[in-house]
XYZ file of C-alpha atoms in Angstrom:
600
model
C -17.594 15.637 -14.623
C -20.020 13.275 -12.958
C -23.506 14.300 -11.849
C -23.976 14.951 -8.108
C -25.706 11.600 -7.713
C -22.436 9.840 -8.463
C -20.525 11.828 -5.887
C -22.951 11.363 -3.025
C -23.025 7.620 -3.420
C -25.980 6.590 -5.536
C -25.774 4.233 -8.499
C -24.319 5.400 -11.789
C -23.592 3.663 -15.051
C -21.351 5.486 -17.522
C -21.958 8.649 -15.520
C -25.754 8.464 -15.777
C -28.022 7.684 -12.830
C -29.694 4.315 -13.301
C -32.258 2.214 -11.541
C -30.899 0.011 -8.779
C -30.447 -3.582 -9.930
C -29.893 -6.454 -7.580
C -27.731 -8.706 -9.732
C -24.481 -8.255 -11.657
C -22.040 -10.648 -13.241
C -19.311 -9.525 -10.825
C -19.230 -7.627 -7.566
C -15.886 -6.022 -6.708
C -15.441 -4.769 -3.145
C -12.883 -1.949 -2.891
C -11.575 0.470 -5.521
C -7.844 0.534 -4.804
C -5.091 -0.650 -7.176
C -6.404 -4.201 -6.867
C -10.123 -3.573 -7.333
C -10.331 -0.565 -9.646
C -8.435 -1.911 -12.685
C -10.112 -5.299 -12.302
C -13.606 -3.797 -12.256
C -12.829 -1.615 -15.267
C -11.239 -4.450 -17.225
C -14.143 -6.822 -16.623
C -16.636 -4.159 -17.665
C -14.607 -3.397 -20.791
C -14.865 -7.096 -21.628
C -18.673 -6.810 -21.531
C -19.321 -8.140 -18.031
C -21.769 -6.275 -15.801
C -19.797 -5.112 -12.771
C -20.734 -3.428 -9.517
C -17.807 -1.723 -7.783
C -18.509 -0.995 -4.110
C -16.503 1.667 -2.268
C -16.953 2.774 1.353
C -15.750 6.325 0.672
C -16.674 9.055 -1.788
C -15.152 10.299 -5.040
C -12.457 12.932 -4.438
C -10.923 12.779 -7.886
C -11.572 16.487 -8.494
C -10.027 17.512 -5.169
C -6.471 18.790 -5.739
C -5.292 17.226 -2.489
C -5.749 13.917 -4.275
C -5.501 14.650 -7.985
C -2.161 16.497 -7.630
C 0.406 13.985 -6.469
C 2.627 16.666 -4.924
C -0.105 17.157 -2.301
C 0.166 13.639 -0.891
C 0.905 14.894 2.626
C -2.296 16.928 2.564
C -4.194 13.913 1.218
C -2.844 11.694 3.982
C -4.047 14.153 6.617
C -7.433 14.882 5.033
C -10.367 13.567 7.052
C -12.476 13.410 3.894
C -10.737 10.136 3.014
C -8.821 9.058 6.102
C -9.356 5.788 7.856
C -7.325 6.083 11.050
C -6.015 2.644 11.908
C -3.839 2.219 14.983
C -1.511 -0.735 15.126
C 1.192 -2.237 17.320
C 4.743 -3.085 16.387
C 5.018 -5.882 18.946
C 3.489 -7.475 22.055
C 6.216 -5.919 24.220
C 4.502 -3.086 26.073
C 7.793 -1.674 27.335
C 9.091 -1.480 23.775
C 5.828 -0.016 22.468
C 5.986 2.707 25.122
C 9.219 3.999 23.558
C 7.816 4.713 20.114
C 8.279 8.468 19.802
C 5.339 9.008 17.427
C 2.807 7.219 19.621
C -0.628 8.750 19.110
C -3.052 9.527 21.928
C -6.647 10.757 22.066
C -6.993 13.824 24.252
C -10.077 14.268 26.429
C -11.335 16.929 23.983
C -11.094 14.472 21.071
C -7.950 15.916 19.498
C -4.718 13.973 18.978
C -1.474 14.196 20.908
C 1.704 12.705 19.422
C 4.633 11.887 21.673
C 5.604 10.251 24.934
C 4.337 12.826 27.461
C 0.576 12.942 26.901
C -1.759 15.267 28.775
C -3.604 13.906 31.768
C -6.579 11.814 30.740
C -5.293 11.054 27.232
C -6.042 7.602 25.819
C -3.213 5.740 24.139
C -4.177 4.709 20.604
C -0.895 3.301 19.312
C 0.984 3.580 16.032
C -0.925 5.605 13.476
C -1.472 3.794 10.168
C -3.809 5.746 7.859
C -5.574 4.134 4.908
C -7.652 5.894 2.251
C -11.388 5.313 1.896
C -12.151 7.040 -1.397
C -12.746 6.090 -5.002
C -9.282 4.878 -5.963
C -8.204 3.662 -2.523
C -4.719 4.174 -1.129
C -3.390 4.995 -4.606
C -5.095 8.355 -4.004
C -3.058 9.403 -0.965
C 0.278 7.653 -1.375
C 3.593 9.158 -2.498
C 3.053 7.470 -5.846
C 6.426 5.728 -6.155
C 6.339 3.138 -8.932
C 9.335 0.825 -8.622
C 8.889 -2.760 -9.784
C 9.910 -5.596 -7.462
C 12.754 -8.028 -8.024
C 12.083 -10.854 -10.447
C 12.511 -13.262 -7.538
C 9.407 -11.822 -5.868
C 7.297 -12.975 -8.836
C 9.208 -16.209 -9.364
C 8.625 -17.171 -5.734
C 4.858 -17.241 -6.327
C 5.387 -19.486 -9.330
C 7.595 -21.731 -7.215
C 5.158 -22.216 -4.332
C 2.113 -22.705 -6.563
C 3.571 -24.442 -9.604
C 1.859 -21.812 -11.770
C 4.377 -20.547 -14.315
C 2.183 -17.619 -15.334
C 3.604 -15.898 -12.238
C 7.162 -16.005 -13.588
C 8.711 -12.562 -13.874
C 9.034 -12.808 -17.642
C 5.272 -13.211 -17.944
C 4.416 -10.599 -15.299
C 6.343 -7.901 -17.178
C 3.728 -8.017 -19.946
C 1.092 -6.771 -17.493
C 3.254 -3.781 -16.649
C 3.713 -3.052 -20.339
C -0.035 -3.338 -20.897
C -1.059 -0.911 -18.177
C 1.794 1.642 -18.437
C 1.648 4.941 -20.326
C 5.304 5.887 -20.026
C 6.110 9.593 -20.402
C 9.867 9.674 -19.715
C 11.329 7.287 -22.314
C 11.264 7.185 -26.120
C 8.169 5.375 -27.441
C 8.894 1.735 -28.123
C 11.508 1.356 -25.388
C 11.725 -2.346 -24.589
C 10.009 -3.448 -21.387
C 7.660 -0.469 -21.175
C 4.156 0.397 -22.307
C 2.974 3.633 -23.822
C -0.769 3.185 -24.365
C -2.068 2.062 -20.969
C -4.006 3.810 -18.219
C -1.121 4.173 -15.740
C 0.943 7.228 -16.631
C 4.511 7.071 -15.326
C 6.999 9.913 -15.030
C 10.251 10.590 -13.187
C 11.376 13.568 -11.128
C 12.782 16.317 -13.335
C 16.508 15.540 -13.661
C 17.431 19.031 -14.869
C 18.213 20.218 -11.334
C 21.563 18.459 -11.641
C 22.540 20.994 -14.300
C 22.190 23.845 -11.816
C 24.610 24.845 -9.078
C 22.853 24.515 -5.734
C 23.154 22.913 -2.329
C 20.664 20.137 -3.080
C 22.486 19.462 -6.350
C 25.747 19.223 -4.396
C 24.404 16.608 -1.969
C 22.868 14.579 -4.807
C 26.172 14.773 -6.688
C 28.010 13.366 -3.686
C 25.552 10.457 -3.504
C 26.196 9.765 -7.184
C 29.962 10.038 -6.721
C 29.813 7.554 -3.869
C 27.524 4.870 -5.324
C 27.161 5.739 -9.005
C 24.126 6.125 -11.192
C 22.228 8.949 -12.812
C 19.079 10.860 -11.823
C 17.582 10.028 -15.232
C 18.434 6.305 -15.185
C 15.389 4.064 -15.760
C 14.569 2.346 -12.478
C 12.169 -0.064 -14.199
C 14.378 -1.118 -17.104
C 14.189 -4.868 -17.847
C 17.956 -5.306 -17.659
C 19.203 -8.854 -16.934
C 21.174 -7.643 -13.889
C 18.562 -5.142 -12.766
C 18.066 -6.655 -9.315
C 21.792 -6.325 -8.585
C 22.189 -2.828 -10.024
C 22.815 -0.148 -7.401
C 23.194 3.615 -7.299
C 21.006 6.572 -8.189
C 18.001 6.293 -10.508
C 15.155 8.498 -11.585
C 12.305 8.181 -9.087
C 9.318 6.895 -11.073
C 5.757 7.833 -10.077
C 2.287 6.862 -11.262
C 1.520 10.418 -12.372
C 1.453 12.260 -15.678
C 3.778 15.068 -16.784
C 1.421 17.622 -15.209
C 1.735 15.975 -11.801
C -1.744 14.426 -11.871
C -2.261 11.041 -10.237
C -3.013 8.195 -12.577
C -4.279 4.666 -12.211
C -7.324 3.948 -10.092
C -9.703 6.908 -10.068
C -8.651 8.014 -13.540
C -9.130 4.577 -15.085
C -12.554 4.181 -13.502
C -13.597 7.604 -14.801
C -12.333 6.860 -18.316
C -14.291 3.626 -18.328
C -17.495 5.300 -17.146
C -17.120 8.143 -19.642
C -16.309 5.959 -22.631
C -18.879 6.216 -25.451
C -18.929 2.407 -25.541
C -21.061 2.602 -22.386
C -19.323 -0.233 -20.602
C -21.558 -1.884 -17.979
C -19.700 -0.603 -14.912
C -21.708 0.586 -11.920
C -20.131 2.463 -9.019
C -21.768 2.536 -5.618
C -20.117 4.819 -3.077
C -20.534 5.092 0.701
C -21.130 1.348 0.933
C -19.323 -0.550 3.681
C -19.392 -4.257 2.852
C -20.046 -6.248 6.010
C -20.017 -9.823 4.745
C -20.162 -12.157 1.775
C -23.410 -14.028 1.195
C -23.416 -17.753 0.396
C -25.843 -20.116 -1.286
C -28.044 -22.240 0.956
C -28.400 -24.829 -1.781
C -24.852 -25.531 -2.965
C -23.030 -28.559 -1.572
C -19.800 -26.570 -1.063
C -19.495 -22.940 0.037
C -20.481 -20.754 -2.919
C -20.504 -16.954 -2.849
C -23.599 -15.341 -4.332
C -23.426 -11.716 -3.173
C -22.598 -9.293 -0.383
C -24.297 -7.387 2.384
C -23.386 -3.757 3.048
C -24.199 -0.686 5.086
C -25.202 2.263 2.892
C -24.349 5.693 4.222
C -21.469 8.023 5.108
C -18.883 7.353 7.835
C -19.922 3.777 8.522
C -16.536 2.484 9.695
C -14.980 3.175 13.071
C -11.662 4.188 11.476
C -13.350 7.157 9.796
C -12.666 10.262 11.947
C -16.279 11.323 11.370
C -17.771 8.026 12.550
C -20.406 8.578 15.248
C -21.694 5.055 15.829
C -24.729 5.331 13.596
C -25.595 2.486 11.255
C -26.659 3.008 7.671
C -29.296 1.153 5.753
C -28.561 -2.533 5.242
C -28.481 -3.579 1.607
C -27.798 -6.743 -0.334
C -26.667 -7.247 -3.893
C -26.042 -10.453 -5.826
C -23.570 -11.758 -8.398
C -24.302 -14.100 -11.273
C -20.670 -15.182 -11.446
C -18.311 -14.058 -8.699
C -17.653 -11.859 -5.707
C -14.170 -10.330 -5.608
C -12.813 -8.796 -2.415
C -10.251 -6.017 -2.814
C -10.382 -4.211 0.508
C -6.657 -4.251 1.263
C -4.446 -6.034 3.775
C -6.524 -4.940 6.793
C -10.104 -5.028 5.530
C -10.055 -8.036 3.186
C -9.268 -10.506 5.993
C -11.802 -8.756 8.211
C -14.514 -9.182 5.567
C -13.630 -12.842 5.064
C -13.742 -13.537 8.788
C -17.041 -11.738 9.260
C -18.335 -13.938 6.437
C -17.290 -17.143 8.203
C -13.997 -17.738 6.399
C -10.956 -17.834 8.651
C -9.467 -19.580 11.691
C -12.280 -21.642 13.226
C -11.242 -20.901 16.802
C -11.355 -17.154 16.204
C -14.730 -17.294 14.466
C -16.225 -19.419 17.227
C -15.062 -16.895 19.807
C -17.412 -14.345 18.222
C -20.235 -16.762 17.370
C -19.663 -16.370 13.633
C -20.950 -19.442 11.742
C -18.033 -21.199 10.078
C -18.247 -21.394 6.301
C -14.647 -22.476 5.748
C -11.904 -23.037 8.298
C -8.869 -21.266 6.801
C -6.241 -20.653 9.519
C -4.192 -18.286 7.339
C -6.805 -15.559 6.978
C -5.408 -12.494 8.715
C -2.092 -14.159 9.535
C 1.363 -13.743 7.971
C 0.907 -9.976 7.896
C 4.040 -8.628 6.233
C 5.440 -5.128 5.899
C 8.680 -3.477 4.896
C 10.717 -1.791 7.588
C 11.176 1.919 6.995
C 13.670 4.266 8.568
C 15.611 7.325 7.495
C 18.770 9.359 7.745
C 17.468 12.832 8.594
C 19.861 15.718 9.235
C 20.002 19.514 9.271
C 22.659 21.184 7.156
C 24.820 23.942 8.625
C 23.006 26.491 6.457
C 19.661 26.791 4.710
C 19.785 24.640 1.588
C 19.212 26.433 -1.688
C 17.944 24.833 -4.845
C 14.990 22.575 -5.485
C 14.587 19.077 -6.844
C 12.263 16.164 -6.879
C 13.483 13.205 -4.823
C 16.123 10.954 -6.345
C 15.930 7.197 -5.963
C 18.820 5.279 -4.398
C 19.132 1.511 -4.508
C 21.728 -0.295 -2.428
C 22.890 -3.836 -1.862
C 24.470 -3.874 1.574
C 27.296 -6.304 2.474
C 25.049 -8.851 4.196
C 22.171 -8.744 1.663
C 21.008 -12.279 0.938
C 20.690 -12.084 -2.841
C 19.345 -8.900 -4.398
C 19.320 -5.181 -3.685
C 17.817 -4.691 -0.270
C 17.566 -0.932 0.385
C 15.446 1.530 -1.590
C 15.905 5.144 -0.593
C 14.568 8.437 -1.814
C 16.557 11.558 -1.007
C 15.743 15.267 -1.090
C 15.305 18.311 1.099
C 12.317 17.093 3.098
C 11.471 15.204 6.272
C 9.476 12.012 6.673
C 9.436 10.035 9.911
C 6.438 7.823 9.399
C 2.774 8.582 9.889
C 1.204 10.459 12.767
C -1.582 13.050 12.864
C -0.296 16.202 11.217
C 2.759 14.535 9.642
C 5.395 15.471 8.547
C 7.421 17.620 10.939
C 8.924 20.653 9.200
C 12.501 21.170 10.413
C 13.029 24.206 8.221
C 15.058 24.995 5.091
C 18.168 23.106 6.200
C 16.519 19.659 6.388
C 17.703 16.838 4.141
C 16.729 13.199 4.309
C 17.221 9.885 2.665
C 14.156 7.868 3.678
C 14.850 4.143 3.466
C 12.749 1.070 2.761
C 14.232 -2.287 3.724
C 13.085 -4.878 1.228
C 12.345 -8.561 1.908
C 12.436 -8.475 5.716
C 13.074 -11.819 7.371
C 10.110 -11.655 9.728
C 6.492 -12.070 8.699
C 4.724 -12.659 11.982
C 2.056 -9.964 12.025
C -1.684 -10.489 12.126
C -5.103 -8.902 11.631
C -7.680 -10.350 14.048
C -11.242 -9.497 14.931
C -12.095 -7.591 18.079
C -15.770 -8.498 17.711
C -18.363 -9.558 15.153
C -19.271 -5.904 14.604
C -18.291 -5.017 11.003
C -17.965 -1.347 11.927
C -15.221 -2.043 14.469
C -11.562 -1.948 13.472
C -9.631 -5.201 13.860
C -6.681 -5.824 16.147
C -3.513 -5.279 14.073
C -0.054 -6.261 15.264
C 2.855 -6.044 12.809
C 5.216 -7.973 15.119
C 8.302 -6.207 13.818
C 11.630 -8.059 14.074
C 10.080 -11.242 15.497
C 12.635 -13.141 13.417
C 15.995 -12.146 11.937
C 16.219 -9.019 14.063
C 19.978 -8.453 14.044
C 20.365 -9.370 10.371
C 17.674 -6.919 9.260
C 18.873 -4.134 11.548
C 22.412 -4.614 10.262
C 21.231 -4.219 6.677
C 19.269 -1.047 7.467
C 22.166 0.459 9.414
C 24.628 -0.366 6.635
C 22.387 1.583 4.251
C 22.333 4.534 6.641
C 26.121 4.485 6.975
C 26.633 4.491 3.215
C 24.414 7.519 2.731
C 25.886 9.313 5.739
C 29.242 9.257 3.935
C 27.676 11.123 1.033
C 26.050 13.675 3.327
C 29.352 14.445 5.007
C 31.221 14.587 1.693
C 29.213 17.668 0.686
C 31.662 19.731 2.727
C 31.377 23.259 4.151
C 29.325 25.395 4.224
C 26.694 22.617 3.956
C 28.444 20.485 6.552
C 28.649 19.607 9.344
C 25.192 18.095 9.330
C 23.351 18.054 12.642
C 21.796 14.616 12.458
C 18.329 14.125 13.920
C 18.450 10.327 13.694
C 19.513 7.594 13.976
C 22.674 9.177 15.483
C 21.757 12.611 16.863
C 24.234 15.469 16.788
C 27.106 16.727 14.673
C 29.764 14.268 15.820
C 27.891 11.112 14.764
C 29.898 8.935 17.108
C 27.064 6.603 18.167
C 27.744 2.914 18.521
C 26.217 0.453 16.077
C 24.241 -1.026 18.958
C 22.728 2.363 19.842
C 21.756 3.053 16.250
C 20.240 -0.385 15.817
C 18.230 0.090 18.978
C 16.918 3.407 17.668
C 15.983 1.867 14.321
C 14.274 -1.075 16.023
C 12.194 1.161 18.270
C 11.344 3.876 15.735
C 10.925 2.000 12.436
C 7.593 2.523 10.746
C 5.801 1.133 7.698
C 2.953 1.558 5.233
C 3.228 -1.398 2.844
C 1.063 -4.033 4.542
C 0.467 -7.245 2.625
C -0.017 -11.014 2.756
C -3.010 -11.450 5.087
C -4.871 -13.512 2.446
C -1.775 -15.024 0.900
C -1.567 -17.077 -2.267
C -0.187 -20.580 -1.772
C -0.681 -24.213 -2.586
C -3.613 -26.209 -1.238
C -1.105 -28.247 0.807
C -0.089 -25.145 2.740
C -2.635 -24.872 5.555
C -1.829 -21.160 5.978
C -2.488 -20.340 2.326
C -5.782 -18.555 1.648
C -5.830 -18.282 -2.145
C -4.797 -20.434 -5.060
C -2.662 -19.029 -7.878
C -5.774 -17.660 -9.633
C -6.848 -15.655 -6.532
C -9.651 -18.102 -5.669
C -10.303 -18.690 -1.976
C -9.334 -22.262 -1.150
C -12.410 -24.449 -0.698
C -14.910 -21.718 -1.648
C -16.510 -21.262 -5.044
C -17.054 -17.940 -6.837
C -14.973 -15.933 -4.363
C -11.587 -14.302 -4.985
C -9.347 -11.762 -3.261
C -7.398 -9.378 -5.489
C -5.287 -6.854 -3.624
C -1.971 -6.605 -1.746
C -3.208 -9.098 0.850
C -2.770 -11.793 -1.813
C 1.019 -11.430 -2.066
C 2.833 -14.162 -0.088
C 5.538 -11.583 0.753
C 5.815 -7.820 0.286
C 6.648 -7.252 -3.399
C 9.745 -5.047 -3.532
C 9.945 -1.644 -1.878
C 6.597 -0.132 -2.918
C 3.623 -2.457 -3.505
C 1.377 -0.067 -5.444
C 2.576 -0.783 -8.995
C 2.982 -4.515 -8.287
C -0.647 -4.469 -7.093
C -1.736 -2.841 -10.357
C 0.103 -5.694 -12.122
C -1.580 -8.244 -9.864
C -4.948 -6.756 -10.818
C -4.088 -7.045 -14.500
C -3.157 -10.680 -14.005
C -6.402 -11.383 -12.160
C -8.335 -9.748 -15.010
C -6.521 -11.968 -17.489
C -7.083 -15.113 -15.412
C -10.806 -14.461 -15.000
C -11.422 -13.612 -18.638
C -9.510 -16.694 -19.798
C -11.654 -18.840 -17.514
C -14.781 -17.249 -18.971
C -13.665 -18.052 -22.492
C -12.999 -21.704 -21.683
C -15.691 -22.433 -19.096
C -18.908 -20.498 -19.810
C -21.148 -19.962 -16.791
């Protein structure tokens, strides 16, 4: 347990309040799955590290520590940053999004298409988590590794073979503390900081309605609810069917990874030189006035609670301005929305955009904030003809639809629940007869989104447009619909008294006689997402839209890196959280190797 000073946002080293210092070896901005492991690893290697986080520590709050409470965590204003995004520039299309969020005159939210008089349209709700541990503290915790091709692609575009999938697996093995396989199982780790478990498969041994539906899915596409979804099999990326749904949680259902690793590092008797500063909104990177090329030397921040407009408790006040300096490097890990915003506010980004807001240009990098990528998400949600008995954790389903380009392209998770994206108060409870297979479409063809400044005010949220289906629309919609159709067969095969299912979407009713065109239109209009990436993408120096080199260094800027999901050139697999932990491990390795060969 940390002293109160840690929780309210003062400085703490190894859990003990210390004097403020103004210089560290490394400053890490953001404590999510990119920043937290990196900060801990550098400190464990003897480097003095300051980890800055805009939120507070909620690691003892069961909404966050117990992974089963992720819906409560996502709705909790103690950590929420309420971003609102667009799916396109087409206002007519945007107006049809059924979960559009509005601000009522009394300050409350309305969700839907018939808002009260005087309500202000906000857009598509996209919550992020501002708390020690970042979005790994409010997510569903699914830990499925991406296809090997997702890693190999980075090696291909950069020429850096350390990104090859065979090498990246070692980072997973290093960080994992597997709790569902025999110790020593090839391809897994058992001594790391990231506990992994799967949903209890024993429900398949019981006779129940939910067992019956899961059995029909297995009969249709094969697999086993205990099958290892992260096995390093040679044909893994082609293997389809049912798997155990892996999570970054321990056998007691406690979240593991970011907050827990930071706490272990602070509490270690070795007294690693890690300092945590909470309630600190970083506003810009500071640069040397003396260096011939742009060189990061520190950051400026606002100290105080609720400093960012996305915080539901934000009231426009500005905290105390502080500055802190780094002997070696500044590392930004604010996520796909905030990392590009911080870079732009610091003078790194598209010159035309920076000039528009009178921000002095440090480095013209046109790719900062561009190439925003996200998986498309949809779902087959239906109500059985009777209340469903039996309980189970979700089962994972992986499909390769007929028009998939190379690898598996649909990742589903199925159980008696409902999930239709994010909106205030989500999810909608349809009662005891609900059953859903929520679907993630992997490797979408379009990557045309962006994160752009609205002003030079660091407290203001940026303009975020995901630009869904800007390219490859029909191909991607066909793949998603083919996944829905496959799972619909399994639903219907359950038979009476479970069937007929009354489908909520994408083909409402019990007859399910919608045309493909109608279902595709529904999916296009109502798809959602929460896996944003690629706004500070890794790429070669010859690629003018690349922001980082293969070692996470900002092109043309010294002593500045970005280590979070924004660094991925494309969305890694279905769920980026565990790939981002791996990315953080790689960054730790890269930095420490550089230190050993090139002393500062």
